[in-house]
Short mmCIF file of C-alpha atoms in Angstrom, two decimals:
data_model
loop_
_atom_site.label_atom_id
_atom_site.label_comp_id
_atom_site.label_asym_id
_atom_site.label_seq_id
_atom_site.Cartn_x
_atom_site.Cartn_y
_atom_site.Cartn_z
CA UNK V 1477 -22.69 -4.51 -2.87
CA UNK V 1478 -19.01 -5.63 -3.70
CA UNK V 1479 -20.54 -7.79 -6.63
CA UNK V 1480 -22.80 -5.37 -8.14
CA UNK V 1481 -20.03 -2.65 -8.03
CA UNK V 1482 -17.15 -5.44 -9.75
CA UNK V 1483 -20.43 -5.64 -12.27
CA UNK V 1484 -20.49 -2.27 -13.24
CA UNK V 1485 -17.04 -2.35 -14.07
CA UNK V 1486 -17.34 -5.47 -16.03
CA UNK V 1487 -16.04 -7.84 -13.54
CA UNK V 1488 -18.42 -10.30 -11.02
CA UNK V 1489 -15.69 -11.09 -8.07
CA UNK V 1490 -18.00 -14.82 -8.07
CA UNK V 1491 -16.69 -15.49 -11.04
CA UNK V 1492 -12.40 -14.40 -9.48
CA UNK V 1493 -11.53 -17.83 -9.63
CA UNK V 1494 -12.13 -18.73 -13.48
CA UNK V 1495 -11.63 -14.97 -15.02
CA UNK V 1496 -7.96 -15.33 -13.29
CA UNK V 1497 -7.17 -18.96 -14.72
CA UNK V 1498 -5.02 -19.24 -17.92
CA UNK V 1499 -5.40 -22.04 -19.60
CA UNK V 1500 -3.74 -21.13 -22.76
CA UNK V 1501 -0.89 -19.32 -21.08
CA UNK V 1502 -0.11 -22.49 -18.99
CA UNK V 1503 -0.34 -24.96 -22.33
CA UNK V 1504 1.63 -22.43 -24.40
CA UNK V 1505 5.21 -23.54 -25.56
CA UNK V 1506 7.78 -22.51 -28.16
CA UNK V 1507 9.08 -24.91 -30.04
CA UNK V 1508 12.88 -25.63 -29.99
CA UNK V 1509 13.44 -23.32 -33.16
CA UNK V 1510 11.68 -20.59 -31.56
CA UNK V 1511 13.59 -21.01 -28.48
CA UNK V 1512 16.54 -20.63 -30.21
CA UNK V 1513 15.98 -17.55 -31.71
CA UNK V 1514 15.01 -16.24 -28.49
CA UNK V 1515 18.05 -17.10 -26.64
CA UNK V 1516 19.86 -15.81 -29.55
CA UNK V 1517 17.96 -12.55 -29.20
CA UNK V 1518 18.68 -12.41 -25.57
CA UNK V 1519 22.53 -12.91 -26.36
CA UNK V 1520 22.39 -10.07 -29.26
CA UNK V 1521 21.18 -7.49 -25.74
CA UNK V 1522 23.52 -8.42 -23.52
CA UNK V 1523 26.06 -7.87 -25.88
CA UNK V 1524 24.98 -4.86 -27.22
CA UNK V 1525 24.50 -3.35 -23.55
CA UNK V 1526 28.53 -4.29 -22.79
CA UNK V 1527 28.78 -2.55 -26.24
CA UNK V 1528 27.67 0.43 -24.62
CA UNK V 1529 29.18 0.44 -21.39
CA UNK V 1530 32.57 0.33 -22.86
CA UNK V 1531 31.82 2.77 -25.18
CA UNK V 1532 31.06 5.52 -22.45
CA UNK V 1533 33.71 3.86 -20.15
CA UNK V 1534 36.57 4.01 -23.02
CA UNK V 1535 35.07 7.95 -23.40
CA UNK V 1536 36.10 8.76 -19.87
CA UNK V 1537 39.55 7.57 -19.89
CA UNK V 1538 41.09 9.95 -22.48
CA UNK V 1539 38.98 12.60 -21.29
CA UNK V 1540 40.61 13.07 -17.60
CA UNK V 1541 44.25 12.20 -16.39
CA UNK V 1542 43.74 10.75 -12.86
CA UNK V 1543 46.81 10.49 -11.77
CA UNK V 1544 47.42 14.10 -11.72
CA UNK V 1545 44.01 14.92 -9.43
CA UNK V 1546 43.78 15.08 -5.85
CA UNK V 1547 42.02 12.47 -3.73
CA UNK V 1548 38.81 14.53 -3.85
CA UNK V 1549 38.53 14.89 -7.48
CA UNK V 1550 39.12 11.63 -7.99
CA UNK V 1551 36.13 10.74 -6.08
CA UNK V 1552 33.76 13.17 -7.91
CA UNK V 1553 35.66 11.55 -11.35
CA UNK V 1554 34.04 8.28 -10.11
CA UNK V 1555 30.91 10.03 -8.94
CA UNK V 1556 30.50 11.62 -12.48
CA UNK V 1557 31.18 8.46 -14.69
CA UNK V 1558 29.23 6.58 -12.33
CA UNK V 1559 26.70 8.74 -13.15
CA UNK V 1560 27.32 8.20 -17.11
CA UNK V 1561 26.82 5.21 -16.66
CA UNK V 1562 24.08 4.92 -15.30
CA UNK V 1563 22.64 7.14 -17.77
CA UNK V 1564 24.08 5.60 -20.48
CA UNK V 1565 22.72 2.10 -19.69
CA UNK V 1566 18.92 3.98 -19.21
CA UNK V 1567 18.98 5.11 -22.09
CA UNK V 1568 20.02 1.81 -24.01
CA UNK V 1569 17.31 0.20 -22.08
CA UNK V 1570 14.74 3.00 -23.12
CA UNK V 1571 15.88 2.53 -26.55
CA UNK V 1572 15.37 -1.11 -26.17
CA UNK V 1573 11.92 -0.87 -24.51
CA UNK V 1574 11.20 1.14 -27.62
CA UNK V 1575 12.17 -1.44 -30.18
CA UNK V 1576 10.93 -4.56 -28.29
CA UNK V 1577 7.04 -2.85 -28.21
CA UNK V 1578 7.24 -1.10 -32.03
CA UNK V 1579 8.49 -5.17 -32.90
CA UNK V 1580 5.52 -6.67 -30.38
CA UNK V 1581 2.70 -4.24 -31.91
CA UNK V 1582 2.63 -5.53 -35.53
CA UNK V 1583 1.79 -9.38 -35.02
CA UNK V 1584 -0.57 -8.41 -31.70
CA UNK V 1585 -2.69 -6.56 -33.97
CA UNK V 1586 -2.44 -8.67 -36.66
CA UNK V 1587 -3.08 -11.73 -34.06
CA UNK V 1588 -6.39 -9.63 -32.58
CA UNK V 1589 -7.62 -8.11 -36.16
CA UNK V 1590 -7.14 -11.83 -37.90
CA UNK V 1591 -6.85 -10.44 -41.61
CA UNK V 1592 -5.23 -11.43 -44.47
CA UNK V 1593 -1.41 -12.49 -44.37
CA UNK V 1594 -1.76 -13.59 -40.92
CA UNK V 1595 0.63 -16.64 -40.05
CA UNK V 1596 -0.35 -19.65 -37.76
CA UNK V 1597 2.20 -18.41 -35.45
CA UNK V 1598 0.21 -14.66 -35.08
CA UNK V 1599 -3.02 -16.60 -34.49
CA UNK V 1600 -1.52 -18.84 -31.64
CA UNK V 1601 -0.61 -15.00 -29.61
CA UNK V 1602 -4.60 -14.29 -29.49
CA UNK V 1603 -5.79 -16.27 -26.56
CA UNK V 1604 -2.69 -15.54 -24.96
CA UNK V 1605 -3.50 -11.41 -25.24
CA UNK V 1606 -6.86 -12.26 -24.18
CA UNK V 1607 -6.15 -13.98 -21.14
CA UNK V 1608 -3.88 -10.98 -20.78
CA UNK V 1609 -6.19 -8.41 -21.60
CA UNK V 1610 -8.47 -10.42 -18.81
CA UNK V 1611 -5.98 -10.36 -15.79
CA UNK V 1612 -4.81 -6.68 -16.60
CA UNK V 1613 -8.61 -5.52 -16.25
CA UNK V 1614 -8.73 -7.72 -13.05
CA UNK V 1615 -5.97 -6.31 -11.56
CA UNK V 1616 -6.91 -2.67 -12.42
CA UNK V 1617 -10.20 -3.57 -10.62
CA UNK V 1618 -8.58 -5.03 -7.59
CA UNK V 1619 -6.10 -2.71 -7.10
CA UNK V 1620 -8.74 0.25 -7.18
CA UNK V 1621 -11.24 -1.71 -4.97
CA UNK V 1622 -7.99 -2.17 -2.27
CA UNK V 1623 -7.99 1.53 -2.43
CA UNK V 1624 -11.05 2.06 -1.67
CA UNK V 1625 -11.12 -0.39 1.13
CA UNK V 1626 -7.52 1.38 2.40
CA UNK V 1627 -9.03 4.69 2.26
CA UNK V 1628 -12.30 3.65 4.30
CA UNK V 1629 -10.61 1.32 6.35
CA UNK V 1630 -7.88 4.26 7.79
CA UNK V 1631 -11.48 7.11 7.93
CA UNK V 1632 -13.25 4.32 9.86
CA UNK V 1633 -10.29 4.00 12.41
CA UNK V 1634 -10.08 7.62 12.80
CA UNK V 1635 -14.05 7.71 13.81
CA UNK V 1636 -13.72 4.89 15.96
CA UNK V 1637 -10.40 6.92 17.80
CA UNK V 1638 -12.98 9.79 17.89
CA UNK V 1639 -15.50 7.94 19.51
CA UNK V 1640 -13.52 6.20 21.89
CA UNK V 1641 -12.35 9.60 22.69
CA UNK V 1642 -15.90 10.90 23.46
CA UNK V 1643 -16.81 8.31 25.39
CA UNK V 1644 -14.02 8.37 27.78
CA UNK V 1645 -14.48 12.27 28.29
CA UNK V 1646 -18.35 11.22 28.69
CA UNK V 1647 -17.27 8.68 31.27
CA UNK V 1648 -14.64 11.27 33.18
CA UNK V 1649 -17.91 13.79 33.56
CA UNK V 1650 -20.21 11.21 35.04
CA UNK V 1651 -17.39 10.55 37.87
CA UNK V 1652 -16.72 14.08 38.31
CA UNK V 1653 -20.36 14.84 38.79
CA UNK V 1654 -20.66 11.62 41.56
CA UNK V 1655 -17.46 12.99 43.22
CA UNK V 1656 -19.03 16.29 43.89
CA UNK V 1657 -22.56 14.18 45.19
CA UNK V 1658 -19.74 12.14 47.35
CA UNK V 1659 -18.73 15.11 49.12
CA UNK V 1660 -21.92 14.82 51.64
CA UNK V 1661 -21.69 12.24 53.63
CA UNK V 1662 -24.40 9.80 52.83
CA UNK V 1663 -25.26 9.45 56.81
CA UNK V 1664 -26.12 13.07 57.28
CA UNK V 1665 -28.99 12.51 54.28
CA UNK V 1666 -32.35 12.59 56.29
CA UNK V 1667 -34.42 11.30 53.40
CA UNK V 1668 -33.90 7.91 53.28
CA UNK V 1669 -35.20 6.70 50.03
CA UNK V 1670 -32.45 9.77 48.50
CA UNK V 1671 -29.73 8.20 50.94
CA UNK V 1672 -30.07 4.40 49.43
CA UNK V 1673 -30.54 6.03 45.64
CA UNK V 1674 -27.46 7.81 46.63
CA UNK V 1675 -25.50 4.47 47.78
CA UNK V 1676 -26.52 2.29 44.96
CA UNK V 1677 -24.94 5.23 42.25
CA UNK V 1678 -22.04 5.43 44.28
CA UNK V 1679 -21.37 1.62 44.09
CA UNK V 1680 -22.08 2.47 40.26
CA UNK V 1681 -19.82 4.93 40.03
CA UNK V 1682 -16.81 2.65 41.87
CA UNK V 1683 -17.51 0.26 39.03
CA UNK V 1684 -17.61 3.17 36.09
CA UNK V 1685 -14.30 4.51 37.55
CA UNK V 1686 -12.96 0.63 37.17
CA UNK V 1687 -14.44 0.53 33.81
CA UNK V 1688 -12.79 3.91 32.41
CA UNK V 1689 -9.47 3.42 33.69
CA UNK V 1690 -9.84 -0.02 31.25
CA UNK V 1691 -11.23 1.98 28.58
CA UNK V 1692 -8.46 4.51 29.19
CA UNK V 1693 -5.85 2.24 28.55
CA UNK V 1694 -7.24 0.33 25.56
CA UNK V 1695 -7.45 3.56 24.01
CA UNK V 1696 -3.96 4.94 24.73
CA UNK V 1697 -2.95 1.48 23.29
CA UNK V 1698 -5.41 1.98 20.31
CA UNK V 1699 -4.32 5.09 19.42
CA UNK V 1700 -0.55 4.64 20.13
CA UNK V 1701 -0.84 1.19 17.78
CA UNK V 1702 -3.11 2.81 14.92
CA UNK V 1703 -0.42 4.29 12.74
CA UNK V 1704 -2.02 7.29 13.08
CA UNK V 1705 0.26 10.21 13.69
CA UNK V 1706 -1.59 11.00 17.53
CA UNK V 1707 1.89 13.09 18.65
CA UNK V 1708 1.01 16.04 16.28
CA UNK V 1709 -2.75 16.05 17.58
CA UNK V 1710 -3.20 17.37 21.10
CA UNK V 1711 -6.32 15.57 21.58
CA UNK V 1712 -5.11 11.83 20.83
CA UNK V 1713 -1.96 13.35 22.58
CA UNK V 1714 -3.97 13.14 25.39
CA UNK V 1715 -5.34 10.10 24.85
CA UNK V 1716 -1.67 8.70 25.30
CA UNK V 1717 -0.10 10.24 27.82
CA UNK V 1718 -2.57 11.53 30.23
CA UNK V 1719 -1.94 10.56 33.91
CA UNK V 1720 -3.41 7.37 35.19
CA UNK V 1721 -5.18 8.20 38.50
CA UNK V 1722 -6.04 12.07 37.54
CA UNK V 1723 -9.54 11.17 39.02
CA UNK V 1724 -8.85 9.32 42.36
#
């Protein structure tokens, strides 16, 4: 079932192993030139981000005396340019996210389309966006199939709390019922085929009342291990915290 659903969605989970290998990724290196210019490029940010930091911290200082505030203004002066901060660096690193993907977009689709003007340096990017392309859809797969399985997993947990639950209530009517029959004595029973049906159910009934106290405390330690939120519902409530020899 799990194979013919991954199928409809474009993905066979027998084939996991080789769709998530990445052989071009892994045998993919820059050359030193390239390498330079990158760590060049990731000097140019750094700088540019102090750039702006000072910018709005040199702001704040001629805006606000602090010597001449109390101790609690002071505070919310460090609150606010804390806060100026912060938005100043998100919005350099917005800006920056902006750049980097209109800069990444050209030679990607000039790397997937292949036409004219396209440098051996574009073409070497395509198996790398297709192995890409391949682990994104994988993952988008995966992650909706864990879902699924989350989902069903925490509905069939709740049934099986549910059925545990009707089963001990089933269990605490049966020994309610034989504790009424108990209450005549099985000597003053005349008919003597009734008096030894009567002895073998209550020798039943001493092991169901064994057997349900067990059950009752698996399911208070079920229910009270489950994650699910039994305090709120007075049922599974119940379930937890009812008394331990209530039936004798």
């Amino acid at each position: 079932m799990d194979t013919e659903t991954s199928q409809e969605q474009g993905i066979n989970l027998d084939d996991l192993d080789e769709l998530v290998k990445s052989p071009a990724t892994d045998a993919f290196a820059f050359n030193e030139h390239e390498e330079h210019i990158l760590e060049l490029w990731d000097q140019e940010e750094e700088i540019r981000l102090e750039l702006n930091l000072l910018k709005a911290q040199t702001g704040r200082r001629h805006d606000v005396n602090i010597s001449s505030l109390s101790d609690e203004e002071v505070q919310a002066e460090i609150k606010k340019a804390e806060r100026e901060l912060l938005e100043a660096r998100s919005r350099y690193t917005l800006r920056n996210q902006i750049i980097q993907n209109v800069i990444i977009t050209d030679p990607v689709l000039k790397a997937v389309h292949s036409g004219e003007g396209v440098t051996e340096l574009e073409k070497r990017l395509l198996p790398l966006i297709v192995e890409r392309d391949t682990l994104s859809m994988v993952h988008s797969v995966l992650s909706n199939k864990l879902q699924t399985a989350n989902s069903r997993l925490a509905t069939l947990e709740k049934e099986n709390i549910q059925a545990i639950a009707e089963n001990k209530e089933l269990a605490r009517e049966m020994l309610e019922l034989a504790n009424e029959l108990k209450a005549e004595k099985l000597e003053e029973i005349e008919d003597a085929r009734l008096r030894k049906q009567l002895e073998k159910l209550e020798e039943e009934v001493k092991k169901a009342r064994i057997e349900w106290r067990t059950m009752k405390s698996l399911v208070a330690g079920i229910v009270a291990g489950s994650g699910v939120d039994w305090a709120d519902d007075p049922k599974l409530l119940s379930l937890v915290l009812d008394e331990e020899d209530e039936l004798g």
